[in-house]
PDB file of C-alpha atoms in Angstrom:
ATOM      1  CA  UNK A   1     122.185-103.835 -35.594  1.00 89.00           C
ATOM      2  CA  UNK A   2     119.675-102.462 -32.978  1.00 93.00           C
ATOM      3  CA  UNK A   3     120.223-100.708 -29.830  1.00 93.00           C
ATOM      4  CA  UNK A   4     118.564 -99.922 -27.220  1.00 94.00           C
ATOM      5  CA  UNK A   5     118.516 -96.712 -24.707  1.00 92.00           C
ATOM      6  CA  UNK A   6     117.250 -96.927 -21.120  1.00 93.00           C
ATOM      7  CA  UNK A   7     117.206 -95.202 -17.967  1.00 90.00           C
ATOM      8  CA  UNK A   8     119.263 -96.071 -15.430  1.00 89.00           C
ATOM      9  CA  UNK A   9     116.147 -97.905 -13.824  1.00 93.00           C
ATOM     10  CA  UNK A  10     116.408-100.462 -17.019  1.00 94.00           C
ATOM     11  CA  UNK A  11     113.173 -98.772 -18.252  1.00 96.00           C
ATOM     12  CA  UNK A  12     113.232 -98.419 -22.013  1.00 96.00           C
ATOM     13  CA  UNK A  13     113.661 -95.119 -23.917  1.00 95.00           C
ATOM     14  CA  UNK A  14     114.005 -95.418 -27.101  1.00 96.00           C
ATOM     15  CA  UNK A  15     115.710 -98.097 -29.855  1.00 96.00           C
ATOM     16  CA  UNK A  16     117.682 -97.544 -33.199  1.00 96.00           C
ATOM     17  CA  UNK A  17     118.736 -99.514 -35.520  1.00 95.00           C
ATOM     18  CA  UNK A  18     122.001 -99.341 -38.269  1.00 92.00           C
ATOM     19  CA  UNK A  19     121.469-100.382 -41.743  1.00 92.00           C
ATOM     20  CA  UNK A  20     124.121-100.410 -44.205  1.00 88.00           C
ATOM     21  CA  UNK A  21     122.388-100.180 -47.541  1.00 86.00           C
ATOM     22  CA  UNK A  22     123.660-100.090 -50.728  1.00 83.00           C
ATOM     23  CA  UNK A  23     124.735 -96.384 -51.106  1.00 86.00           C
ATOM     24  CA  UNK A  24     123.992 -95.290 -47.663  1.00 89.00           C
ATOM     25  CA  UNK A  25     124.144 -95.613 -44.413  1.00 89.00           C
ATOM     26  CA  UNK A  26     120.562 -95.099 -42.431  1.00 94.00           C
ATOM     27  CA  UNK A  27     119.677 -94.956 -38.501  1.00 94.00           C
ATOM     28  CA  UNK A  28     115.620 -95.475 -37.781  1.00 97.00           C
ATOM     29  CA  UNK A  29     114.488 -94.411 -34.847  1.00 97.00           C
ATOM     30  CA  UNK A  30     111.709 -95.800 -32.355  1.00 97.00           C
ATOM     31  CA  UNK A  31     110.485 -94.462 -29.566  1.00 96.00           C
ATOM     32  CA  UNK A  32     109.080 -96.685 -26.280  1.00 96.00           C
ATOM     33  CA  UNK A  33     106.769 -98.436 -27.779  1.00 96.00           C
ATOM     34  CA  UNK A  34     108.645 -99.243 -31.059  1.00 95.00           C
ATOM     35  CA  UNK A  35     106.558 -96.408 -32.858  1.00 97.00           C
ATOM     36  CA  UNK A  36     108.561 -94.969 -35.882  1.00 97.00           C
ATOM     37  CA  UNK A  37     109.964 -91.493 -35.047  1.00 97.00           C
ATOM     38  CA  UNK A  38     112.647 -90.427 -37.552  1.00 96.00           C
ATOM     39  CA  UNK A  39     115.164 -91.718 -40.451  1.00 96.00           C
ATOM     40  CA  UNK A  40     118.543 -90.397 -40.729  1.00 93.00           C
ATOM     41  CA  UNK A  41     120.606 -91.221 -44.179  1.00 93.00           C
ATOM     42  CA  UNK A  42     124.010 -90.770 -44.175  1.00 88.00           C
ATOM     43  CA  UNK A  43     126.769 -91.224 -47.280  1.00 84.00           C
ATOM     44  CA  UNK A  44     128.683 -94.772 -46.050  1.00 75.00           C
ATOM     45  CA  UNK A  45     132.074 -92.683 -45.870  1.00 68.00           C
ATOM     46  CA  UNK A  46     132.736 -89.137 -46.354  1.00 59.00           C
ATOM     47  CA  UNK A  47     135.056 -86.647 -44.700  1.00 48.00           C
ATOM     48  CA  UNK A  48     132.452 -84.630 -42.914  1.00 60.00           C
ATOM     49  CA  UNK A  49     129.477 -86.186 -40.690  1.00 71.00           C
ATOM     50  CA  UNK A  50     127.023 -85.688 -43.313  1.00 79.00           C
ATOM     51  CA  UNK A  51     123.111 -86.468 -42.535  1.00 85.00           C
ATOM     52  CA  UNK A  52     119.261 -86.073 -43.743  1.00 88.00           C
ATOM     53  CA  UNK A  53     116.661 -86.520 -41.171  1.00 91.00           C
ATOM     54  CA  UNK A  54     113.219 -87.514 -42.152  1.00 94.00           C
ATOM     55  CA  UNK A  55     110.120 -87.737 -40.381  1.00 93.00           C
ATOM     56  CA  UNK A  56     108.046 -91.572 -40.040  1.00 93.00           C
ATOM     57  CA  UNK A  57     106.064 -89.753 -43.401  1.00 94.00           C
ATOM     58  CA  UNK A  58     109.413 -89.426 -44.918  1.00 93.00           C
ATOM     59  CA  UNK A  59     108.563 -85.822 -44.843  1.00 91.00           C
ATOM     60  CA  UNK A  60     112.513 -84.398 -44.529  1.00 90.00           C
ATOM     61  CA  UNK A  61     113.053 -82.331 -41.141  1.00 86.00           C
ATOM     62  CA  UNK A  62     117.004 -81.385 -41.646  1.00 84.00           C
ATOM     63  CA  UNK A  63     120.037 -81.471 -43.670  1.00 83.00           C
ATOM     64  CA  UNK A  64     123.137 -81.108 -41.491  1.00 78.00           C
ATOM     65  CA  UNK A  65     127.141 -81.297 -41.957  1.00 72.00           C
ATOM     66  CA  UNK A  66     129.017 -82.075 -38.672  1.00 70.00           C
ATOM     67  CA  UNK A  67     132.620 -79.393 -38.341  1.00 65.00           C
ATOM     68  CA  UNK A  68     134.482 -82.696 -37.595  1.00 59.00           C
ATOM     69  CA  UNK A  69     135.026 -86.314 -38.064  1.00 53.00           C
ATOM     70  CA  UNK A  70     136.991 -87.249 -35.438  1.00 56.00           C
ATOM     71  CA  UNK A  71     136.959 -85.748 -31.725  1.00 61.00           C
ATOM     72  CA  UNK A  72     134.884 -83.070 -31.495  1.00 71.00           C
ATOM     73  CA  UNK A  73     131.700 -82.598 -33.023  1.00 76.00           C
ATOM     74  CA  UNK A  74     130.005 -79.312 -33.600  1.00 78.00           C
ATOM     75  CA  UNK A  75     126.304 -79.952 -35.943  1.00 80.00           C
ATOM     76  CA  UNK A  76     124.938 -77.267 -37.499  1.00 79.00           C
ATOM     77  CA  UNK A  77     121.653 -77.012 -39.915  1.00 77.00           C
ATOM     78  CA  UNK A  78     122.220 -75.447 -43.126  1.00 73.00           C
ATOM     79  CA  UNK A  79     121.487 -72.059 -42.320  1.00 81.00           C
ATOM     80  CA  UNK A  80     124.501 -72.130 -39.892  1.00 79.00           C
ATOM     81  CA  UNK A  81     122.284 -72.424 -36.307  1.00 84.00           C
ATOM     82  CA  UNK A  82     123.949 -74.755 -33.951  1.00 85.00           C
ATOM     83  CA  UNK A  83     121.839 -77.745 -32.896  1.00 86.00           C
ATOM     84  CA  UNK A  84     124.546 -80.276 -31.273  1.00 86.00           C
ATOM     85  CA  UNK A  85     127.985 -80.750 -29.906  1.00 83.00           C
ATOM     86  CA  UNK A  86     130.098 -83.597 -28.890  1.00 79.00           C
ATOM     87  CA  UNK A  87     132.757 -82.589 -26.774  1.00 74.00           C
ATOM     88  CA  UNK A  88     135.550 -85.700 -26.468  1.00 67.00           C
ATOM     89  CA  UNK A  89     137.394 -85.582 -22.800  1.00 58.00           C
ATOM     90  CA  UNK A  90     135.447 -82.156 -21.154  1.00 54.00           C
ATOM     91  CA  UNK A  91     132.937 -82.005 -19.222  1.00 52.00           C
ATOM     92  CA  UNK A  92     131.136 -78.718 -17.294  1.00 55.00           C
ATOM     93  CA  UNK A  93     132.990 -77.529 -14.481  1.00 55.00           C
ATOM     94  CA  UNK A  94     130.050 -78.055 -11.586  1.00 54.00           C
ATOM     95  CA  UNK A  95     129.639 -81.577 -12.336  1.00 56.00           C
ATOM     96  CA  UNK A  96     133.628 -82.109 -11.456  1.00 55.00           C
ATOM     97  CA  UNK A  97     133.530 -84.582  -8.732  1.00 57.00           C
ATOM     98  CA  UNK A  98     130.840 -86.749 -10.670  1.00 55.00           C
ATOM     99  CA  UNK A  99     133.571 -87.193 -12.939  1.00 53.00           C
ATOM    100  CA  UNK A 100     137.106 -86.948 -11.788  1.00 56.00           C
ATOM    101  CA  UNK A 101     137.162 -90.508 -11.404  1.00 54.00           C
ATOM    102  CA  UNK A 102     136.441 -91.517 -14.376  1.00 54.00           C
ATOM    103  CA  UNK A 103     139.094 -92.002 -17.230  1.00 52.00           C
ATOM    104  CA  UNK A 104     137.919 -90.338 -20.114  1.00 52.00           C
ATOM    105  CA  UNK A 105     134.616 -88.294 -20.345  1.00 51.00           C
ATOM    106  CA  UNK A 106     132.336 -87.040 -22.971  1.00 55.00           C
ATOM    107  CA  UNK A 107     130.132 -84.246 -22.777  1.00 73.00           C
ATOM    108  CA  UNK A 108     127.044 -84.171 -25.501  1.00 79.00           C
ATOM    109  CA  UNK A 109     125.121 -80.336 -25.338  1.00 84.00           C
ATOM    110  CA  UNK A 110     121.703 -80.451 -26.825  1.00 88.00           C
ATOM    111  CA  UNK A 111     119.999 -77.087 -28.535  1.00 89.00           C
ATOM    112  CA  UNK A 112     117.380 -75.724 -26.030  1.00 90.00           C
ATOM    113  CA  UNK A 113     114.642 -75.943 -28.692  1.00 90.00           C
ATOM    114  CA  UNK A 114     114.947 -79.392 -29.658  1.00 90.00           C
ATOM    115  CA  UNK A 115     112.139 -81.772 -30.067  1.00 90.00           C
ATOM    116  CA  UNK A 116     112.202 -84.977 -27.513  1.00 93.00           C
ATOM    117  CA  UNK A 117     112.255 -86.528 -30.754  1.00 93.00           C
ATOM    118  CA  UNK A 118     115.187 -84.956 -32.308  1.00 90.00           C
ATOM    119  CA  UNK A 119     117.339 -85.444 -29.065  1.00 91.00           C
ATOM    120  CA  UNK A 120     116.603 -88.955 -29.570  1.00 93.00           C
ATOM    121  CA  UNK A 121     117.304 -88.775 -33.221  1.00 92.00           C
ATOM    122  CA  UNK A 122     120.484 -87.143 -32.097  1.00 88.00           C
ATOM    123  CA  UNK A 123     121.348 -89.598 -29.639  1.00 89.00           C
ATOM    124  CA  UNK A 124     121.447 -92.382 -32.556  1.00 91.00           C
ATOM    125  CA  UNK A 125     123.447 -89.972 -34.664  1.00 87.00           C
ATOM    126  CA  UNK A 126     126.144 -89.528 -32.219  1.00 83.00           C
ATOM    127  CA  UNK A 127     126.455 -92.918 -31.455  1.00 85.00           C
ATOM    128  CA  UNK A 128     127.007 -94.139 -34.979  1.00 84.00           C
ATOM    129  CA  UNK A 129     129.774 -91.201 -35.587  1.00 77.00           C
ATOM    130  CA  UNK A 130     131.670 -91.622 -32.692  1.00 75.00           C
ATOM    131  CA  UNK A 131     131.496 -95.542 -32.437  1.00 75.00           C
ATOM    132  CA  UNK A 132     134.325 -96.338 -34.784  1.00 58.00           C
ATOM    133  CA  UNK A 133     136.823 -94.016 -33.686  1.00 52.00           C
TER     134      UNK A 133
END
């Protein structure tokens, strides 16, 4: 399967695409112009978000375990630093009336010194562990 991400002007941002493979599961990321960014491998099931990003040289960036598998989401590297959480029904308090319409609400928080790259990467990652729950 292959998605796509776009503004809210319909102007492309990026595409991924799911592969099931034999052992594992693997996101590849693209950027505008369909240029290879990064390729995340996953085990098919496992009871921690597990996942190895590697670079369009299949030079590896990061290994990372997820806290949780269901609901909230906190993604650390393996030396324990914080890079991404996914926060299932909250959302920051100054953005309230943007949102207190809306039925449920998900809140994703970035690290500051992410790549543009790796917030795309991370955008594909949270997307496939979050769309089957």
């Amino acid at each position: 399967m292959t998605y796509q991400l776009k503004t809210m002007e319909e102007k492309l941002v990026s595409t991924f695409s799911i592969e099931n493979k034999l052992k594992f599961m693997q996101i590849k990321v693209y950027d505008h112009n369909h240029l290879h960014l990064t390729t995340v491998v996953m085990p098919p099931m496992s009871l921690k978000n597990r996942a190895i990003i590697f670079d369009a040289n299949n030079e590896k960036l990061l290994q990372m375990e997820a806290k949780s598998m269901y609901g909230d989401i906190d993604v650390n590297n393996l030396d324990g630093h914080r890079l991404a959480t996914y926060r299932f029904g909250i959302f920051p308090y100054a953005a309230h009336p943007a949102f207190e319409v809306q039925y449920m609400n998900v809140h994703v928080s970035l690290a500051h010194h992410l790549t543009h790259t790796e917030k795309l990467t991370f955008t594909a990652l949270f997307y496939y562990w979050t769309a089957h729950q």
